[in-house]
Structure formats: structure tokens, C-alpha cells
mmCIF file of C-alpha atoms and ligand atoms in Angstrom:
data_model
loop_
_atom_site.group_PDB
_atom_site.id
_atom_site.type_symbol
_atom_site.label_atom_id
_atom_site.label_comp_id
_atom_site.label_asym_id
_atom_site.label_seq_id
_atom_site.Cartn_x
_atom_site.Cartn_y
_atom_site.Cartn_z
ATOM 1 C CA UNK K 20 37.549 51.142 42.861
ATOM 2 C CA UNK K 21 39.701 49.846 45.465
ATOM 3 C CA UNK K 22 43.511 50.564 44.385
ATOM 4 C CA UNK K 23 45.856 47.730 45.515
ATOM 5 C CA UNK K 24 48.993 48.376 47.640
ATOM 6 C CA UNK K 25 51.491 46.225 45.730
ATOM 7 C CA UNK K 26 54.131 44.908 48.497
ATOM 8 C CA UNK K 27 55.603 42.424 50.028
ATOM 9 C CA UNK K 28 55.518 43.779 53.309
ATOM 10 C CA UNK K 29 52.658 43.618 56.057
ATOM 11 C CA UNK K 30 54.022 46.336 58.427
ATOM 12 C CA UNK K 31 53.901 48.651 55.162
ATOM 13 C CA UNK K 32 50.863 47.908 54.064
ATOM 14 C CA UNK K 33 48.937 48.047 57.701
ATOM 15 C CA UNK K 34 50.376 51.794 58.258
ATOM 16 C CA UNK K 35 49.261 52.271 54.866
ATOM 17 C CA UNK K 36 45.679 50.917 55.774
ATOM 18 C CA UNK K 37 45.446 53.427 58.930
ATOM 19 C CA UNK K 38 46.518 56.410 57.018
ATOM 20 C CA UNK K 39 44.321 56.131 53.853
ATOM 21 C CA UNK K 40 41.620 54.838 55.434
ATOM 22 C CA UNK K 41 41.093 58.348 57.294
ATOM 23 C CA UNK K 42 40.641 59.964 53.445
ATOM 24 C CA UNK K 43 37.829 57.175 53.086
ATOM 25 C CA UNK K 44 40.440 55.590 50.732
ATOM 26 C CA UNK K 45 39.977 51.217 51.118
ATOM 27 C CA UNK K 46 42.909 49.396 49.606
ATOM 28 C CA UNK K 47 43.711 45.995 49.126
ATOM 29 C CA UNK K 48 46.950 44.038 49.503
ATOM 30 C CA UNK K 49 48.772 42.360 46.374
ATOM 31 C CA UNK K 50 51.528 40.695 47.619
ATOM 32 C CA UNK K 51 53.227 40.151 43.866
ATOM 33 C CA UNK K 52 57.159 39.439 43.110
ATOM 34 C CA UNK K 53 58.459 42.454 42.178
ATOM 35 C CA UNK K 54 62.181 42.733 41.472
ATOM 36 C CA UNK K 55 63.400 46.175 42.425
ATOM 37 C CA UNK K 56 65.772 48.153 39.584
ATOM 38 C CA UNK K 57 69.007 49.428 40.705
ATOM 39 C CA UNK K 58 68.317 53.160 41.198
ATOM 40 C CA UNK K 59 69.705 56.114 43.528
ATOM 41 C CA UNK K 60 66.848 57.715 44.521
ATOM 42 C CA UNK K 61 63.042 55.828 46.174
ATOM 43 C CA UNK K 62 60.853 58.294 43.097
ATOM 44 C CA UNK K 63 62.665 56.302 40.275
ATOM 45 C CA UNK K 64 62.473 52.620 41.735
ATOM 46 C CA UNK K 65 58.930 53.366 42.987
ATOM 47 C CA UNK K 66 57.804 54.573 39.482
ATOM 48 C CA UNK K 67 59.415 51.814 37.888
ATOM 49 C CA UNK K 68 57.876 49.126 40.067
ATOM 50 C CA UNK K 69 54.139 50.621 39.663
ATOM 51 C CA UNK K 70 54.319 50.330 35.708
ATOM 52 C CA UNK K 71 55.468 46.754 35.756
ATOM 53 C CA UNK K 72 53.336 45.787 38.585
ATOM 54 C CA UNK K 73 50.392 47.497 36.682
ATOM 55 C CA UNK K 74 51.322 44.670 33.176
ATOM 56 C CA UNK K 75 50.664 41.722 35.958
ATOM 57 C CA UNK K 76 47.415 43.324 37.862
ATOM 58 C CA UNK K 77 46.098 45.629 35.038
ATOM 59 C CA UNK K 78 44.190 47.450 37.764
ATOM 60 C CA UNK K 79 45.101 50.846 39.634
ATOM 61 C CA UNK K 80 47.159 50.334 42.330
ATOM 62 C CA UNK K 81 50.513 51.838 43.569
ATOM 63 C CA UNK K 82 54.058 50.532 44.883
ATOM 64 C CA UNK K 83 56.383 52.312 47.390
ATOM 65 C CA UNK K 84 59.826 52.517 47.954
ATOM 66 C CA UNK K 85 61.601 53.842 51.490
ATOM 67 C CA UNK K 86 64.843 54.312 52.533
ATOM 68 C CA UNK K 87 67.219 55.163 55.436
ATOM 69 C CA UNK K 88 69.610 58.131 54.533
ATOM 70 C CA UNK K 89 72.907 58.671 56.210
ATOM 71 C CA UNK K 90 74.655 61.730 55.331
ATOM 72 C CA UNK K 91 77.967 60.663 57.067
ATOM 73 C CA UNK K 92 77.943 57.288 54.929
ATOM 74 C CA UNK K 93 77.248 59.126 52.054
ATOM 75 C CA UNK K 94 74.047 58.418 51.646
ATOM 76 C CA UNK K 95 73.999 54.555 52.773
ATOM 77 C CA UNK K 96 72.052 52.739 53.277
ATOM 78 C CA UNK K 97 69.838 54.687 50.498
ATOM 79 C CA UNK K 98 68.708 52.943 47.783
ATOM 80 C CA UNK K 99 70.426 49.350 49.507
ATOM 81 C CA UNK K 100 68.962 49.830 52.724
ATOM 82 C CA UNK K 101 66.752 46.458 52.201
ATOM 83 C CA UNK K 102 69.663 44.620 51.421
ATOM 84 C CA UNK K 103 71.516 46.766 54.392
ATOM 85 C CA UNK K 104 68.832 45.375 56.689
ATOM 86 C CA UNK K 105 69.325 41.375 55.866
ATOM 87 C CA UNK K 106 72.867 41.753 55.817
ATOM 88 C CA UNK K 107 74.460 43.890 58.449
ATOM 89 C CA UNK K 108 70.916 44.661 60.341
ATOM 90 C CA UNK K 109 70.940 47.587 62.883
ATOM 91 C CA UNK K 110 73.713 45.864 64.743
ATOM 92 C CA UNK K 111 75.951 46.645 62.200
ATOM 93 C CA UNK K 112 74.592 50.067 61.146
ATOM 94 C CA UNK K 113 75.648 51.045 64.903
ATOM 95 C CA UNK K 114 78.881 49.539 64.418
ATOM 96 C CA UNK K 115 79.360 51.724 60.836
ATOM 97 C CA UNK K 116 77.920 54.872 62.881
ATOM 98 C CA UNK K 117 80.573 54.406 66.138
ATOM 99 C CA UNK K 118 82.352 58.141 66.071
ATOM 100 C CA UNK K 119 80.177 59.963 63.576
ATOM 101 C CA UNK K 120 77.773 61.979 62.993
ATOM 102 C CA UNK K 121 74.146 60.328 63.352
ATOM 103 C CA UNK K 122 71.576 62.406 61.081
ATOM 104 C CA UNK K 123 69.586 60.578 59.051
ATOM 105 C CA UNK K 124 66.098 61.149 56.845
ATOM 106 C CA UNK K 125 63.961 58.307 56.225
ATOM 107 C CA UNK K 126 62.690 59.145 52.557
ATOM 108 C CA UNK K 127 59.470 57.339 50.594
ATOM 109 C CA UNK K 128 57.829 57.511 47.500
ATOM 110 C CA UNK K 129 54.461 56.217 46.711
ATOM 111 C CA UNK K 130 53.928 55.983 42.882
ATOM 112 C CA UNK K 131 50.288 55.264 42.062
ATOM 113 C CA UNK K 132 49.612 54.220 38.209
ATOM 114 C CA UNK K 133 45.858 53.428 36.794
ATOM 115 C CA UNK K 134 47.120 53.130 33.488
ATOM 116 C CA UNK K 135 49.846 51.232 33.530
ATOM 117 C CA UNK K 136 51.521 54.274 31.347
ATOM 118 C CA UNK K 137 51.965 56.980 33.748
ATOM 119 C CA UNK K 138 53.049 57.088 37.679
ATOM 120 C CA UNK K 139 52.290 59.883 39.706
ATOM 121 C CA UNK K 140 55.037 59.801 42.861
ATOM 122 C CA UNK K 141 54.029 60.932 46.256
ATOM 123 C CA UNK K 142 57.013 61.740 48.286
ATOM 124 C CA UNK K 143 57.712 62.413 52.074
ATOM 125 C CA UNK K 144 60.523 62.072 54.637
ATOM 126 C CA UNK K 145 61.602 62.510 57.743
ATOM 127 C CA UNK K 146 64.406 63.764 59.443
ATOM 128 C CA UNK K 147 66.219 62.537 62.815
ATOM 129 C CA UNK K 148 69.383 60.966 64.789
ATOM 130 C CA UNK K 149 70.297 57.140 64.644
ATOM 131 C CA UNK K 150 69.982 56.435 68.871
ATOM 132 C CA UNK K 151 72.968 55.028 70.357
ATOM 133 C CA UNK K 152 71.792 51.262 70.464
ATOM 134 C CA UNK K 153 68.428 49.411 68.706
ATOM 135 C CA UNK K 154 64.902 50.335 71.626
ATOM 136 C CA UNK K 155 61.624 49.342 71.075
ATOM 137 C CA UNK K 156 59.871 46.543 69.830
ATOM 138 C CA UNK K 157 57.266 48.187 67.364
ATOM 139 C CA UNK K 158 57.157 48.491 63.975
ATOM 140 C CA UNK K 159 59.895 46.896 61.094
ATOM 141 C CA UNK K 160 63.357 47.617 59.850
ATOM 142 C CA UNK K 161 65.332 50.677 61.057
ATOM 143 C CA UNK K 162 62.355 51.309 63.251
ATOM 144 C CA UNK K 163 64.516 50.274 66.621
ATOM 145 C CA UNK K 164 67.211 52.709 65.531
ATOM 146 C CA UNK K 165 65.602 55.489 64.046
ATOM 147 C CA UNK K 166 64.621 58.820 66.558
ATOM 148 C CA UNK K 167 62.624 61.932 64.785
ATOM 149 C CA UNK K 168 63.853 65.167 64.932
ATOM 150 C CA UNK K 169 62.529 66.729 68.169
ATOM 151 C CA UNK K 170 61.582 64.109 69.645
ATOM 152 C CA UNK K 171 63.350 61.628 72.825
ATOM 153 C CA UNK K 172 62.131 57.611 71.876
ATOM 154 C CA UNK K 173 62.630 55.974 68.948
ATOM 155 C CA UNK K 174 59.697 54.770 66.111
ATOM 156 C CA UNK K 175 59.591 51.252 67.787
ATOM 157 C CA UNK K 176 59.273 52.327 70.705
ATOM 158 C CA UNK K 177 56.632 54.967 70.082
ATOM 159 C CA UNK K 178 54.388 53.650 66.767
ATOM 160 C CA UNK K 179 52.042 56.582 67.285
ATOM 161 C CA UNK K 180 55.059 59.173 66.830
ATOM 162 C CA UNK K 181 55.088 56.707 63.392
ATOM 163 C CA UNK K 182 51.644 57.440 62.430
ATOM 164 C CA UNK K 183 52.062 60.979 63.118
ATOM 165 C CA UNK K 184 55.886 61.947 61.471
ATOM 166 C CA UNK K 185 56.893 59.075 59.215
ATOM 167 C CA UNK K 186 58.559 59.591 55.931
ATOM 168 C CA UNK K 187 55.175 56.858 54.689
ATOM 169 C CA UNK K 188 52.556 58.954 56.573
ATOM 170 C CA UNK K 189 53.518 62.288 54.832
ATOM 171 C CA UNK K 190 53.554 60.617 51.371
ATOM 172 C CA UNK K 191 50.756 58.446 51.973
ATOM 173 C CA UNK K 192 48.404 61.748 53.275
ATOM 174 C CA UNK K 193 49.619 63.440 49.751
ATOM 175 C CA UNK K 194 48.356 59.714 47.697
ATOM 176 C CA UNK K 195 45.101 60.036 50.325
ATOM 177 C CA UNK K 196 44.338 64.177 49.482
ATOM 178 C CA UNK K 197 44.456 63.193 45.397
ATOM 179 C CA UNK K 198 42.253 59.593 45.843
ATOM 180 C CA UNK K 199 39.999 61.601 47.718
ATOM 181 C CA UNK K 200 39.767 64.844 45.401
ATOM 182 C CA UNK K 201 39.178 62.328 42.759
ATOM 183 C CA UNK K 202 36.064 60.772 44.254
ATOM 184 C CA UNK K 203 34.498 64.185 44.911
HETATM 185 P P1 ITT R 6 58.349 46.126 49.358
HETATM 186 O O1 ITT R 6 57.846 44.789 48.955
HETATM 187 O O2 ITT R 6 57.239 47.142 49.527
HETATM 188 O O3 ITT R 6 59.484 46.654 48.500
HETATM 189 P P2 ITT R 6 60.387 46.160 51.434
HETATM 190 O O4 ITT R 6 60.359 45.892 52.905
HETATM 191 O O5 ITT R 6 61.404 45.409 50.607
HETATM 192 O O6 ITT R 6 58.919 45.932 50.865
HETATM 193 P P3 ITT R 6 61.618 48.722 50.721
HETATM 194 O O7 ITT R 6 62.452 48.141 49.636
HETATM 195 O O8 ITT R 6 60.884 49.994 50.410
HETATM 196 O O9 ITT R 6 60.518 47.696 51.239
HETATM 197 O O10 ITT R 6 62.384 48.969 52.076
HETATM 198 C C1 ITT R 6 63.734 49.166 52.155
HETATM 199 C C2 ITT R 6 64.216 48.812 53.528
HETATM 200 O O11 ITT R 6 63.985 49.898 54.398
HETATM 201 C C3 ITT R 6 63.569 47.571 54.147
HETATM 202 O O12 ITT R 6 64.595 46.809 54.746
HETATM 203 C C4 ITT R 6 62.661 48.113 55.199
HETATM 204 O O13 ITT R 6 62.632 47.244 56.332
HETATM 205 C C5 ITT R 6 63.296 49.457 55.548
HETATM 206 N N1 ITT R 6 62.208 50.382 55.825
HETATM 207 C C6 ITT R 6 61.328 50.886 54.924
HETATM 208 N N2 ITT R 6 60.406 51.635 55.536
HETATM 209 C C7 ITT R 6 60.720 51.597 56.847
HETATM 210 C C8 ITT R 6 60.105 52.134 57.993
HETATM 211 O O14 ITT R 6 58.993 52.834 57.929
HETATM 212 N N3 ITT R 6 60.664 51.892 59.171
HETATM 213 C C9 ITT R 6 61.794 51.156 59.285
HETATM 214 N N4 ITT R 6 62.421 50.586 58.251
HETATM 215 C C10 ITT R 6 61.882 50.804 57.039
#
């Protein structure tokens, strides 16, 4: 059985694609209206989203929420970093940043349900600076802004570096080990 990857987003679901596909793992894409609950942390919105998503596709599948983590915000844009995104974009998160410190950890959770009962949550993250002004023209979102730990270029402008160190590979290659176990 071929779980679905219930999102709305393409980028998401073609890094998800790459990854599982090298733990033989095919998915398919259900692109289904999902309204996200209010929630602090990407585990509880994830595992929320994956039982209601199961009551419209009654197949397995699984959902996943990321976010962009700014200790000197407190946190922001955490849990609103979608709505972040549309509304002050990466312009503005330099403009929030100007004279403090620029950690960050990108943070995911992959919540895979075939019951419809019960989520199991796959987490990962990543941990790295917010560069001084948006580079690249890869990948989605924060992507232009975002620079691992250890490393000089940011996500967009190094998508491999994604594939490698992202917050979605390290969950997704935890989803990808249990998938795979399961079919042995
Ligand atoms: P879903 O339908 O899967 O929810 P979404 O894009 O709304 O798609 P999220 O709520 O998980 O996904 O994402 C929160 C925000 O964080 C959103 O604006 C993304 O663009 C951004 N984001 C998530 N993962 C990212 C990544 O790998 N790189 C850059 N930005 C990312």
C-alpha cells in the first residue's frame, strides 16, 4: 500500500518523494483542505491533522508540520511561521532580526496514521543562523534565509545541503526506517 502524503504543498511533498523513495517507500500526493489547529509545538498540529485527514481518505497516509524557530523572538515564527511567511515574508523576518541574535532550528514532525485512531510522530530539526539578507533561488519558504549549522550558503542556494541536513529529511528517514521494517 502506497501511504499518501496529505499536503498542500509541492516543494514538501517532492523532498518527501526523494527521501522515501531511497527506503523503497512510493507515496502519493493528496492535496486535501486541511485547517491547521492552533498549537505550540509541529508533534501536536501534525498528529491532529493525520487523524482528521485519515475521516476524509480512510487510507494510511501521514501529514507534516514544520516550523522556523527563533530563540531571540521567543520562539517566532514557531507554530505561525506559515502565516509569518504570507504576511511579513523573509523581508520582514530580517527586519525583526536587525541587532540580534540569529540562531534558529527548523523543526518537523511527520505523523503517519493507518487507522485513523492512532498517529505515530516522526520528528527532526535542524539547527543554524538566519544569513544577513534572503540568497538563493531553490527550494520554498525560509529556504532563502535559512544557513545550517557548519555550513557557509544557505538551503536555496544549496538544495543538496537540503536533502542531506533538513529538519524534513531527518524525520522523513525515521517515517522511511519504520515503512520499510514493516514491509520486511
Ligand atoms: P501543508 O499543507 O503541508 O501544511 P504548508 O506550506 O502550509 O503546507 P507548514 O504549515 O508545515 O506547511 O509550513 C509552515 C511554514 O514554514 C510555511 O510557510 C513553509 O513555507 C515554511 N516551511 C516549512 N518547511 C520549510 C522548509 O523546509 N524550508 C523553508 N520553509 C519551510
Amino acid at each position: 500500500m502506497e501511504p499518501a502524503f496529505v499536503t498542500s504543498n509541492r516543494w514538501k511533498f517532492s523532498e518527501a518523494e526523494k527521501i522515501l523513495n531511497k527506503y523503497g517507500i512510493n507515496i502519493v500526493h493528496a492535496n486535501i483542505p486541511l485547517e491547521e489547529k492552533r498549537g505550540e509545538s509541529v508533534e501536536e498540529i501534525a498528529e491532529d491533522c493525520a487523524i482528521r485527514a485519515f475521516s476524509l481518505l480512510g487510507k494510511p497516509l501521514f501529514v507534516e508540520d514544520s516550523g522556523l524557530f527563533v530563540p531571540s523572538l521567543n520562539g517566532f515564527p514557531g507554530a505561525y511561521s506559515a502565516w509569518a511567511l504570507s504576511k511579513i515574508g523573509n523581508e520582514g523576518m530580517m527586519r525583526l532580526l536587525e541587532g540580534k541574535p540569529r540562531d534558529a532550528e527548523f523543526r518537523c514532525c511527520a505523523a503517519y496514521t493507518e487507522d485513523g485512531i492512532h498517529a505515530r510522530a516522526f520528528t527532526g530539526s535542524v539547527r543554524g543562523t538566519i544569513s544577513g539578507e534572503p540568497r538563493g533561488s531553490g527550494g520554498f519558504g525560509y529556504d532563502p534565509i535559512f544557513v545550517p549549522e557548519g555550513e557557509e550558503k544557505t538551503f536555496a542556494e544549496n538544495p543538496s545541503l537540503k536533502g542531506r541536513l533538513s529538519h524534513r529529511a531527518a524525520a522523513l528517514q525515521k517515517l522511511g526506517e519504520f515503512l520499510s521494517g514493516r514491509q520486511r
